[in-house]
Tab-separated table of C-alpha atoms and ligand atoms in Angstrom:
chain	number	residue	atom	x	y	z
A	1	MET	CA	1.201	-17.367	-16.191
A	2	GLU	CA	-2.556	-17.863	-16.292
A	3	LYS	CA	-4.581	-14.650	-16.279
A	4	ILE	CA	-6.289	-13.710	-13.029
A	5	ARG	CA	-10.045	-14.108	-13.281
A	6	MET	CA	-12.555	-11.542	-12.083
A	7	THR	CA	-16.165	-12.179	-11.111
A	8	THR	CA	-17.750	-8.712	-10.957
A	9	PRO	CA	-16.990	-6.054	-13.577
A	10	LEU	CA	-15.300	-2.798	-12.712
A	11	VAL	CA	-17.043	0.309	-13.965
A	12	GLU	CA	-14.495	1.759	-16.378
A	13	MET	CA	-14.831	5.496	-17.100
A	14	ASP	CA	-12.563	6.520	-19.960
A	15	GLY	CA	-11.564	10.170	-20.282
A	16	ASP	CA	-9.715	12.821	-22.263
A	17	GLU	CA	-6.458	14.025	-23.794
A	18	MET	CA	-3.101	12.767	-22.485
A	19	THR	CA	-4.642	10.683	-19.727
A	20	ARG	CA	-6.800	8.902	-22.323
A	21	ILE	CA	-3.581	7.963	-24.153
A	22	LEU	CA	-2.015	6.748	-20.887
A	23	TRP	CA	-5.211	4.830	-20.088
A	24	GLN	CA	-4.859	2.643	-23.182
A	25	MET	CA	-1.104	2.141	-22.623
A	26	ILE	CA	-1.734	1.042	-19.033
A	27	LYS	CA	-4.399	-1.436	-20.093
A	28	ASP	CA	-2.288	-2.854	-22.923
A	29	GLU	CA	1.004	-3.105	-21.054
A	30	LEU	CA	0.150	-3.576	-17.388
A	31	LEU	CA	-3.345	-5.060	-17.088
A	32	LEU	CA	-4.536	-7.110	-20.071
A	33	PRO	CA	-1.461	-9.417	-20.137
A	34	TYR	CA	-2.058	-10.412	-16.506
A	35	VAL	CA	-5.746	-10.021	-15.712
A	36	ASP	CA	-8.781	-11.370	-17.523
A	37	LEU	CA	-10.111	-7.834	-17.194
A	38	LYS	CA	-13.859	-7.552	-16.727
A	39	THR	CA	-15.167	-4.028	-17.087
A	40	GLU	CA	-18.371	-2.267	-17.996
A	41	TYR	CA	-17.039	0.466	-20.255
A	42	TYR	CA	-18.316	4.063	-20.291
A	43	ASP	CA	-16.686	6.598	-22.576
A	44	LEU	CA	-16.621	9.883	-20.647
A	45	GLY	CA	-14.419	11.504	-23.285
A	46	LEU	CA	-15.858	14.959	-24.030
A	47	GLU	CA	-16.979	14.060	-27.565
A	48	HIS	CA	-19.083	11.171	-26.330
A	49	ARG	CA	-20.459	13.166	-23.413
A	50	ASN	CA	-21.560	15.761	-25.963
A	51	GLU	CA	-23.112	13.117	-28.248
A	52	THR	CA	-25.113	11.618	-25.381
A	53	ASP	CA	-26.097	14.986	-23.835
A	54	ASP	CA	-23.969	13.922	-20.872
A	55	GLN	CA	-26.240	10.928	-20.211
A	56	VAL	CA	-23.146	8.674	-20.264
A	57	THR	CA	-21.833	10.373	-17.108
A	58	VAL	CA	-25.098	9.752	-15.270
A	59	ASP	CA	-25.191	6.142	-16.523
A	60	SER	CA	-21.633	5.503	-15.366
A	61	ALA	CA	-22.412	6.844	-11.891
A	62	ASN	CA	-25.533	4.659	-11.670
A	63	ALA	CA	-23.480	1.633	-12.762
A	64	THR	CA	-21.058	2.466	-9.936
A	65	LEU	CA	-23.948	2.350	-7.466
A	66	LYS	CA	-24.902	-1.039	-8.919
A	67	TYR	CA	-21.447	-2.702	-8.947
A	68	GLY	CA	-19.726	-0.810	-6.133
A	69	VAL	CA	-16.316	-0.025	-7.676
A	70	ALA	CA	-15.313	2.293	-10.524
A	71	VAL	CA	-12.051	3.482	-12.034
A	72	LYS	CA	-12.027	6.867	-13.765
A	73	CYS	CA	-9.678	8.570	-16.195
A	74	ALA	CA	-9.252	12.354	-15.932
A	75	THR	CA	-11.835	14.291	-17.953
A	76	ILE	CA	-12.143	17.793	-19.358
A	77	THR	CA	-14.448	20.143	-17.500
A	78	PRO	CA	-15.655	22.341	-20.357
A	79	ASN	CA	-15.058	26.092	-20.335
A	80	ALA	CA	-15.551	28.708	-23.063
A	81	ALA	CA	-12.424	27.592	-24.965
A	82	ARG	CA	-13.595	23.942	-24.989
A	83	MET	CA	-16.990	24.982	-26.407
A	84	THR	CA	-15.320	25.934	-29.693
A	85	GLU	CA	-12.538	23.317	-29.563
A	86	TYR	CA	-15.072	20.453	-29.324
A	87	ASN	CA	-18.040	22.209	-30.921
A	88	LEU	CA	-20.172	21.494	-27.867
A	89	LYS	CA	-23.961	21.698	-27.697
A	90	GLU	CA	-23.738	22.930	-24.104
A	91	MET	CA	-21.105	23.731	-21.501
A	92	TRP	CA	-21.530	20.344	-19.800
A	93	LYS	CA	-21.007	20.209	-16.057
A	94	SER	CA	-17.899	18.759	-14.444
A	95	PRO	CA	-18.239	14.937	-14.631
A	96	ASN	CA	-16.683	14.679	-11.174
A	97	GLY	CA	-19.364	17.011	-9.815
A	98	THR	CA	-22.129	14.972	-11.476
A	99	ILE	CA	-20.732	11.658	-10.212
A	100	ARG	CA	-20.182	13.048	-6.722
A	101	ALA	CA	-23.762	14.319	-6.574
A	102	ILE	CA	-25.105	10.856	-7.497
A	103	LEU	CA	-22.787	8.867	-5.205
A	104	ASP	CA	-23.037	11.499	-2.415
A	105	GLY	CA	-19.401	10.925	-1.615
A	106	THR	CA	-16.308	12.394	-0.050
A	107	VAL	CA	-12.980	12.605	-1.901
A	108	PHE	CA	-9.852	11.219	-0.215
A	109	ARG	CA	-6.472	12.274	-1.596
A	110	ALA	CA	-3.198	10.644	-0.627
A	111	PRO	CA	0.373	10.994	-1.950
A	112	ILE	CA	2.403	8.023	-3.201
A	113	LEU	CA	5.695	8.072	-1.293
A	114	ILE	CA	8.920	7.106	-3.022
A	115	LYS	CA	12.535	7.102	-1.806
A	116	GLY	CA	14.398	9.876	-3.541
A	117	ILE	CA	11.377	12.183	-3.682
A	118	VAL	CA	11.760	13.894	-0.317
A	119	PRO	CA	8.822	15.782	1.224
A	120	TYR	CA	9.526	19.429	2.049
A	121	VAL	CA	8.417	18.634	5.610
A	122	SER	CA	11.232	16.304	6.596
A	123	LYS	CA	9.341	14.449	9.358
A	124	TRP	CA	6.590	13.265	7.004
A	125	SER	CA	7.542	9.635	6.459
A	126	LYS	CA	3.994	8.345	5.913
A	127	PRO	CA	1.238	9.677	3.673
A	128	ILE	CA	-1.322	12.177	4.935
A	129	THR	CA	-4.724	11.593	3.378
A	130	ILE	CA	-6.932	14.657	3.047
A	131	ALA	CA	-10.705	14.139	3.123
A	132	ARG	CA	-12.474	17.220	1.864
A	133	HIS	CA	-16.146	17.862	2.474
A	134	ALA	CA	-17.413	18.753	-0.979
A	135	TYR	CA	-20.712	20.502	-0.258
A	136	GLY	CA	-21.739	24.009	0.771
A	137	ASP	CA	-20.063	26.721	2.857
A	138	VAL	CA	-18.462	29.487	0.760
A	139	TYR	CA	-18.745	27.310	-2.378
A	140	LYS	CA	-22.523	27.805	-2.373
A	141	ASN	CA	-22.691	31.312	-0.951
A	142	THR	CA	-24.753	34.439	-1.496
A	143	GLU	CA	-22.912	37.720	-1.316
A	144	ILE	CA	-23.790	41.382	-1.155
A	145	ARG	CA	-21.537	44.375	-1.646
A	146	VAL	CA	-23.107	46.718	0.914
A	147	PRO	CA	-23.353	50.195	-0.641
A	148	GLY	CA	-23.692	52.280	2.520
A	149	PRO	CA	-25.225	52.604	6.011
A	150	GLY	CA	-28.017	50.203	6.949
A	151	LYS	CA	-28.921	47.079	8.931
A	152	ALA	CA	-27.986	43.559	7.816
A	153	GLU	CA	-30.093	40.676	9.141
A	154	LEU	CA	-30.047	36.892	8.922
A	155	VAL	CA	-33.602	35.620	8.434
A	156	PHE	CA	-34.943	32.078	8.218
A	157	THR	CA	-38.580	31.580	7.216
A	158	GLY	CA	-39.966	28.123	8.033
A	159	GLU	CA	-42.537	26.412	5.800
A	160	ASP	CA	-45.242	27.457	8.272
A	161	GLY	CA	-44.156	31.076	8.012
A	162	THR	CA	-42.476	31.412	11.417
A	163	GLN	CA	-39.268	33.368	11.328
A	164	ILE	CA	-35.933	33.331	13.097
A	165	ARG	CA	-34.130	36.646	12.837
A	166	GLU	CA	-30.659	37.785	13.923
A	167	THR	CA	-28.900	41.076	13.372
A	168	ILE	CA	-25.626	40.588	11.541
A	169	HIS	CA	-24.390	44.149	11.631
A	170	ASN	CA	-25.515	47.756	11.732
A	171	PHE	CA	-23.460	49.278	8.923
A	172	THR	CA	-22.416	52.903	9.333
A	173	GLY	CA	-20.731	52.849	5.921
A	174	ALA	CA	-20.092	50.586	2.938
A	175	GLY	CA	-19.049	46.967	3.464
A	176	ILE	CA	-19.576	43.355	2.471
A	177	LEU	CA	-21.925	40.506	3.438
A	178	GLN	CA	-21.963	36.755	2.843
A	179	GLY	CA	-24.537	34.035	3.502
A	180	ILE	CA	-23.469	30.376	3.659
A	181	HIS	CA	-25.183	27.126	4.583
A	182	ASN	CA	-24.803	23.405	5.019
A	183	THR	CA	-27.188	20.524	5.717
A	184	GLU	CA	-27.243	17.857	8.423
A	185	LYS	CA	-27.626	15.239	5.696
A	186	SER	CA	-24.471	16.284	3.884
A	187	ILE	CA	-22.407	16.615	7.060
A	188	SER	CA	-23.571	13.161	8.230
A	189	SER	CA	-22.629	11.583	4.877
A	190	PHE	CA	-19.240	13.257	5.083
A	191	ALA	CA	-18.708	11.915	8.601
A	192	ARG	CA	-19.713	8.341	7.691
A	193	SER	CA	-17.502	8.344	4.579
A	194	CYS	CA	-14.565	9.428	6.747
A	195	PHE	CA	-15.182	6.856	9.479
A	196	ASN	CA	-15.613	4.075	6.894
A	197	TYR	CA	-12.448	5.059	5.069
A	198	ALA	CA	-10.489	5.118	8.337
A	199	LEU	CA	-11.672	1.575	9.086
A	200	ASP	CA	-10.921	0.513	5.535
A	201	THR	CA	-7.355	1.807	5.564
A	202	ARG	CA	-6.720	1.271	9.305
A	203	GLN	CA	-5.646	4.824	9.927
A	204	ASP	CA	-6.515	7.360	12.625
A	205	LEU	CA	-9.013	10.033	11.648
A	206	TRP	CA	-8.465	13.693	12.562
A	207	PHE	CA	-11.135	16.337	12.202
A	208	ALA	CA	-10.929	20.040	12.957
A	209	THR	CA	-13.157	23.111	12.746
A	210	LYS	CA	-13.306	26.550	14.404
A	211	ASP	CA	-16.072	25.612	16.850
A	212	THR	CA	-14.861	27.990	19.581
A	213	ILE	CA	-15.621	30.982	17.358
A	214	SER	CA	-18.442	29.550	15.252
A	215	LYS	CA	-20.568	28.217	18.090
A	216	LYS	CA	-23.487	27.043	15.944
A	217	TYR	CA	-22.143	26.517	12.411
A	218	ASP	CA	-18.805	24.818	13.029
A	219	HIS	CA	-19.976	23.379	16.331
A	220	THR	CA	-22.687	21.446	14.477
A	221	PHE	CA	-19.996	19.765	12.353
A	222	LYS	CA	-18.146	18.786	15.522
A	223	ASP	CA	-21.322	17.482	17.202
A	224	ILE	CA	-22.506	15.451	14.205
A	225	PHE	CA	-19.106	13.762	13.868
A	226	GLN	CA	-19.026	12.978	17.591
A	227	GLU	CA	-22.615	11.637	17.735
A	228	ILE	CA	-22.100	9.361	14.729
A	229	TYR	CA	-18.765	8.166	16.093
A	230	ASP	CA	-20.174	7.367	19.542
A	231	ARG	CA	-23.254	5.645	18.142
A	232	GLU	CA	-21.851	3.679	15.190
A	233	TYR	CA	-18.068	3.502	15.161
A	234	VAL	CA	-16.408	3.629	18.571
A	235	GLU	CA	-16.312	-0.175	18.990
A	236	LYS	CA	-15.063	-0.835	15.448
A	237	PHE	CA	-12.280	1.711	15.903
A	238	LYS	CA	-11.250	0.076	19.189
A	239	GLU	CA	-11.090	-3.349	17.554
A	240	LEU	CA	-8.638	-2.073	14.937
A	241	GLY	CA	-6.677	0.009	17.439
A	242	ILE	CA	-7.304	3.273	15.602
A	243	ASP	CA	-8.512	6.625	16.977
A	244	TYR	CA	-10.880	9.436	16.144
A	245	PHE	CA	-9.348	12.735	17.211
A	246	TYR	CA	-11.018	16.171	17.191
A	247	THR	CA	-9.178	19.441	17.663
A	248	LEU	CA	-9.332	23.109	16.623
A	249	ILE	CA	-8.240	23.833	13.053
A	250	ASP	CA	-5.245	25.983	14.070
A	251	ASP	CA	-4.078	23.316	16.513
A	252	ALA	CA	-4.558	20.693	13.787
A	253	VAL	CA	-2.304	22.595	11.375
A	254	ALA	CA	0.474	22.768	13.971
A	255	ARG	CA	0.127	19.069	14.803
A	256	VAL	CA	0.077	18.034	11.132
A	257	ILE	CA	3.388	19.781	10.502
A	258	ARG	CA	4.970	18.146	13.572
A	259	SER	CA	3.561	14.697	12.718
A	260	GLU	CA	5.063	11.751	10.838
A	261	GLY	CA	1.923	11.412	8.704
A	262	GLY	CA	-0.014	8.167	8.443
A	263	PHE	CA	-3.525	9.458	9.208
A	264	ILE	CA	-6.612	10.869	7.526
A	265	TRP	CA	-7.265	14.578	7.952
A	266	ALA	CA	-10.941	15.408	7.432
A	267	CYS	CA	-11.438	19.032	6.415
A	268	LYS	CA	-14.402	21.313	5.915
A	269	ASN	CA	-14.805	22.438	2.300
A	270	TYR	CA	-12.585	25.537	2.378
A	271	ASP	CA	-9.955	24.032	4.685
A	272	GLY	CA	-9.788	21.017	2.359
A	273	ASP	CA	-9.376	23.190	-0.720
A	274	VAL	CA	-6.434	25.061	0.799
A	275	MET	CA	-4.829	22.252	2.799
A	276	SER	CA	-4.944	19.659	0.019
A	277	ASP	CA	-2.819	21.893	-2.213
A	278	MET	CA	-0.452	22.572	0.660
A	279	VAL	CA	-0.095	18.878	1.504
A	280	ALA	CA	0.208	17.810	-2.161
A	281	THR	CA	2.929	20.359	-2.825
A	282	ALA	CA	4.787	19.498	0.359
A	283	TYR	CA	4.929	15.822	-0.670
A	284	GLY	CA	6.548	16.800	-3.972
A	285	ASP	CA	4.472	16.283	-7.084
A	286	LEU	CA	0.872	16.539	-8.285
A	287	SER	CA	1.384	13.554	-10.580
A	288	MET	CA	1.916	11.367	-7.486
A	289	MET	CA	-1.456	12.060	-5.842
A	290	THR	CA	-4.179	9.431	-5.763
A	291	SER	CA	-7.814	10.196	-5.277
A	292	VAL	CA	-10.821	8.097	-4.331
A	293	LEU	CA	-14.453	9.049	-3.942
A	294	VAL	CA	-16.105	7.063	-1.151
A	295	SER	CA	-19.864	7.139	-0.677
A	296	PRO	CA	-21.375	6.873	2.813
A	297	ASP	CA	-22.708	3.410	1.950
A	298	GLY	CA	-19.385	2.100	0.737
A	299	VAL	CA	-19.216	2.660	-3.036
A	300	TYR	CA	-15.756	3.523	-4.411
A	301	GLU	CA	-14.565	5.477	-7.437
A	302	TYR	CA	-10.782	5.640	-7.962
A	303	GLU	CA	-8.904	8.198	-10.070
A	304	ALA	CA	-5.737	10.267	-10.310
A	305	ALA	CA	-5.842	13.691	-8.639
A	306	HIS	CA	-4.370	15.469	-11.670
A	307	GLY	CA	-6.183	16.569	-14.827
A	308	THR	CA	-5.916	15.520	-18.454
A	309	VAL	CA	-2.419	17.058	-18.866
A	310	GLN	CA	-3.550	19.138	-21.840
A	311	ARG	CA	-0.133	20.714	-22.525
A	312	HIS	CA	1.482	17.292	-23.006
A	313	TYR	CA	-1.423	16.150	-25.190
A	314	TYR	CA	-0.938	19.023	-27.630
A	315	LYS	CA	2.744	18.048	-27.906
A	316	HIS	CA	1.674	14.430	-28.481
A	317	LEU	CA	-0.712	15.550	-31.263
A	318	LYS	CA	2.153	17.400	-32.946
A	319	GLY	CA	4.127	14.147	-32.919
A	320	GLU	CA	6.521	15.365	-30.224
A	321	GLU	CA	7.720	13.066	-27.451
A	322	THR	CA	5.991	13.375	-24.050
A	323	SER	CA	7.204	12.363	-20.622
A	324	THR	CA	3.910	12.131	-18.758
A	325	ASN	CA	3.822	10.262	-15.475
A	326	GLY	CA	1.185	7.499	-15.487
A	327	ILE	CA	1.681	6.431	-11.857
A	328	ALA	CA	-1.382	8.123	-10.335
A	329	THR	CA	-3.547	6.650	-13.121
A	330	ILE	CA	-2.010	3.203	-12.547
A	331	PHE	CA	-2.809	3.554	-8.837
A	332	ALA	CA	-6.416	4.358	-9.748
A	333	TRP	CA	-6.552	0.940	-11.466
A	334	THR	CA	-4.735	-0.885	-8.660
A	335	GLY	CA	-6.983	0.734	-6.043
A	336	ALA	CA	-10.050	-0.457	-7.935
A	337	LEU	CA	-8.668	-3.962	-8.611
A	338	LYS	CA	-7.609	-4.417	-4.977
A	339	LYS	CA	-11.042	-3.322	-3.774
A	340	ARG	CA	-12.756	-5.688	-6.242
A	341	GLY	CA	-10.450	-8.480	-5.055
A	342	GLU	CA	-11.381	-7.745	-1.456
A	343	LEU	CA	-15.141	-7.546	-2.095
A	344	ASP	CA	-15.238	-10.643	-4.324
A	345	ASN	CA	-12.741	-12.602	-2.263
A	346	ILE	CA	-10.138	-12.964	-5.028
A	347	PRO	CA	-6.822	-12.666	-3.143
A	348	GLU	CA	-4.776	-13.062	-6.381
A	349	LEU	CA	-6.378	-9.901	-7.741
A	350	THR	CA	-5.578	-7.929	-4.587
A	351	ALA	CA	-2.024	-9.301	-4.591
A	352	PHE	CA	-1.612	-8.325	-8.249
A	353	GLY	CA	-2.716	-4.755	-7.463
A	354	GLU	CA	-0.152	-4.586	-4.653
A	355	LYS	CA	2.630	-5.967	-6.888
A	356	LEU	CA	1.863	-3.441	-9.613
A	357	GLU	CA	2.030	-0.619	-7.055
A	358	GLN	CA	5.396	-1.943	-5.810
A	359	ALA	CA	6.600	-2.126	-9.414
A	360	CYS	CA	5.835	1.599	-9.895
A	361	VAL	CA	7.691	2.548	-6.709
A	362	LYS	CA	10.692	0.279	-7.440
A	363	THR	CA	11.034	1.536	-10.993
A	364	VAL	CA	11.346	5.151	-9.833
A	365	GLU	CA	13.634	4.111	-6.981
A	366	SER	CA	15.868	2.363	-9.513
A	367	GLY	CA	16.394	5.747	-11.189
A	368	ARG	CA	14.006	5.400	-14.138
A	369	MET	CA	11.319	8.090	-14.167
A	370	THR	CA	9.480	10.782	-16.090
A	371	ARG	CA	10.737	14.352	-16.459
A	372	SER	CA	8.806	16.065	-13.649
A	373	LEU	CA	9.937	13.431	-11.123
A	374	ALA	CA	13.556	13.665	-12.256
A	375	SER	CA	13.492	17.394	-11.596
A	376	ILE	CA	12.711	16.878	-7.885
A	377	SER	CA	14.433	13.515	-7.271
A	378	THR	CA	17.567	13.206	-5.150
A	379	CYS	CA	18.648	10.316	-7.415
A	380	GLU	CA	22.152	11.054	-8.797
A	381	ASN	CA	21.723	10.213	-12.482
A	382	PRO	CA	18.050	9.682	-13.200
A	383	VAL	CA	17.153	8.183	-16.562
A	384	VAL	CA	14.335	10.284	-18.033
A	385	LEU	CA	11.896	8.144	-19.998
A	386	ASN	CA	9.038	9.042	-22.325
A	387	SER	CA	5.434	8.215	-21.376
A	388	LEU	CA	5.341	4.748	-22.956
A	389	ASP	CA	8.892	3.686	-22.099
A	390	PHE	CA	8.225	4.523	-18.455
A	391	ILE	CA	5.184	2.235	-18.466
A	392	LYS	CA	7.267	-0.456	-20.188
A	393	ALA	CA	9.952	-0.070	-17.507
A	394	ILE	CA	7.256	-0.613	-14.865
A	395	ARG	CA	6.186	-3.758	-16.739
A	396	GLU	CA	9.747	-5.051	-16.642
A	397	THR	CA	9.882	-4.502	-12.867
A	398	LEU	CA	6.465	-6.129	-12.503
A	399	ASP	CA	7.592	-9.246	-14.400
A	400	GLY	CA	10.503	-9.487	-11.973
A	401	LEU	CA	8.126	-9.336	-9.002
A	402	LEU	CA	5.669	-11.881	-10.412
B	1	NAP	P1	-3.398	19.093	-15.192
B	1	NAP	O1	-3.932	18.256	-16.258
B	1	NAP	O2	-3.377	18.484	-13.829
B	1	NAP	O3	-1.934	19.558	-15.587
B	1	NAP	C1	-1.287	20.707	-15.071
B	1	NAP	C2	0.218	20.570	-15.202
B	1	NAP	O4	0.707	19.721	-14.162
B	1	NAP	C3	0.666	19.917	-16.489
B	1	NAP	O5	0.767	20.844	-17.537
B	1	NAP	C4	2.000	19.311	-16.067
B	1	NAP	O6	3.023	20.305	-15.948
B	1	NAP	C5	1.706	18.852	-14.653
B	1	NAP	N1	1.176	17.468	-14.604
B	1	NAP	C6	-0.052	17.066	-14.190
B	1	NAP	N2	-0.156	15.741	-14.241
B	1	NAP	C7	1.012	15.272	-14.708
B	1	NAP	C8	1.515	13.970	-15.013
B	1	NAP	N3	0.766	12.878	-14.825
B	1	NAP	N4	2.766	13.859	-15.498
B	1	NAP	C9	3.534	14.957	-15.694
B	1	NAP	N5	3.114	16.207	-15.430
B	1	NAP	C10	1.877	16.376	-14.946
B	1	NAP	O7	-4.250	20.442	-15.053
B	1	NAP	P2	-4.755	21.468	-16.196
B	1	NAP	O8	-3.790	21.502	-17.331
B	1	NAP	O9	-5.083	22.685	-15.443
B	1	NAP	O10	-6.113	20.857	-16.707
B	1	NAP	C11	-6.264	20.151	-17.926
B	1	NAP	C12	-7.680	19.621	-18.016
B	1	NAP	O11	-7.891	18.683	-16.978
B	1	NAP	C13	-8.765	20.683	-17.881
B	1	NAP	O12	-9.659	20.588	-18.967
B	1	NAP	C14	-9.454	20.357	-16.574
B	1	NAP	O13	-10.831	20.582	-16.670
B	1	NAP	C15	-9.170	18.901	-16.402
B	1	NAP	N6	-9.098	18.423	-15.004
B	1	NAP	C16	-9.695	17.224	-14.738
B	1	NAP	C17	-9.607	16.663	-13.478
B	1	NAP	C18	-10.259	15.334	-13.236
B	1	NAP	O14	-10.870	14.765	-14.112
B	1	NAP	N7	-10.150	14.805	-12.046
B	1	NAP	C19	-8.874	17.308	-12.476
B	1	NAP	C20	-8.239	18.520	-12.786
B	1	NAP	C21	-8.354	19.066	-14.050
B	1	NAP	P3	4.026	20.700	-17.127
B	1	NAP	O15	3.193	21.142	-18.269
B	1	NAP	O16	4.833	21.800	-16.506
B	1	NAP	O17	4.844	19.486	-17.452
B	2	MG	MG1	-8.198	24.333	-4.987
């Protein structure tokens, strides 16, 4: 078979630990034999980030703005332990945070569904994609532990000195206080990313807040979504036969549980934090979650939702066998290749991405899988494979499909 040609390079962001090992295996076994892979390579492994004073992360994000599609391996977010382990000059920021700040995007997470891995919610037959707003609210708060009686006020001072002032509470004893904010710019970007992604994936979009209680804060989220939808998206949604649906957050939770799945659930920052873990767990396994960062002007960065699988990496370094599931990382590549195929009008590339995804699903459905999947699969006698043999089994299935 002749290798599939690409015209525009993918931005390739390499990463750390076990996922870096999987990254190379996936390229060697599942991509390079079939695709004349064009990438612009950025090494976001922690050592190289440290050598470049993290400039490589910024460069990779700028390259993503230039080319439009990136694929990213999981990376270490340094903490105190990593400072000594990697002898770091500084506790570099989370690469995902840096990239997200430059692309101004929203993260969409969706589970990969496979027969034999049964969701805890039995009606969920289609994936639920969570879109989490990633700016502000309690994640950028200011807090006070109130020591005793006194008056708490909310004060805004405009550039011209004029003030808006509201009483929060007259404390008669000790208590607590919290200040949070968001910006119209960030909420609008969030809304556009969600509407674009709904169009892209032809799924309904749900959004929920607590606007009945929070009549200014949450209500502004609701209003901005509605205004942007009415002005820019209503016709496009109609054409594709999809809907935008707003409801209260508590009603949304009840409806999500009763649903069959198959829609995007846009969440405010805190709701998204909590609900994404709930949804991921209910679908079965963290190693089967995909993740894509979508910017409001249509730039895409694909990755797995899980981390670098440090525990498995340390076993690997000791020469012990690992059974790490590469599927979410493979789907990061297929997501990026399919998008490149779509943007550059290379149907063979898109078709290849789809075939490789089918090969992953079929391999697990045939009873061959990694350890964590075997532990939750309803398959009678699953064959547990090591990290590389699992990828080789997927290659065998892929060859059958091609
Ligand atoms: P993790 O890498 O997601 O792994 C946590 C545990 O989940 C693993 O120990 C393993 O459980 C299981 N697991 C996750 N992915 C798996 C896979 N593909 N196959 C099989 N099992 C899998 O989270 P972490 O250990 O908390 O974090 C490690 C590093 O990743 C940290 O330095 C963190 O900063 C980074 N991180 C990066 C990203 C990102 O780049 N997007 C996201 C999250 C975390 P068992 O050990 O029980 O088998
Ligand atoms: Mg969380």
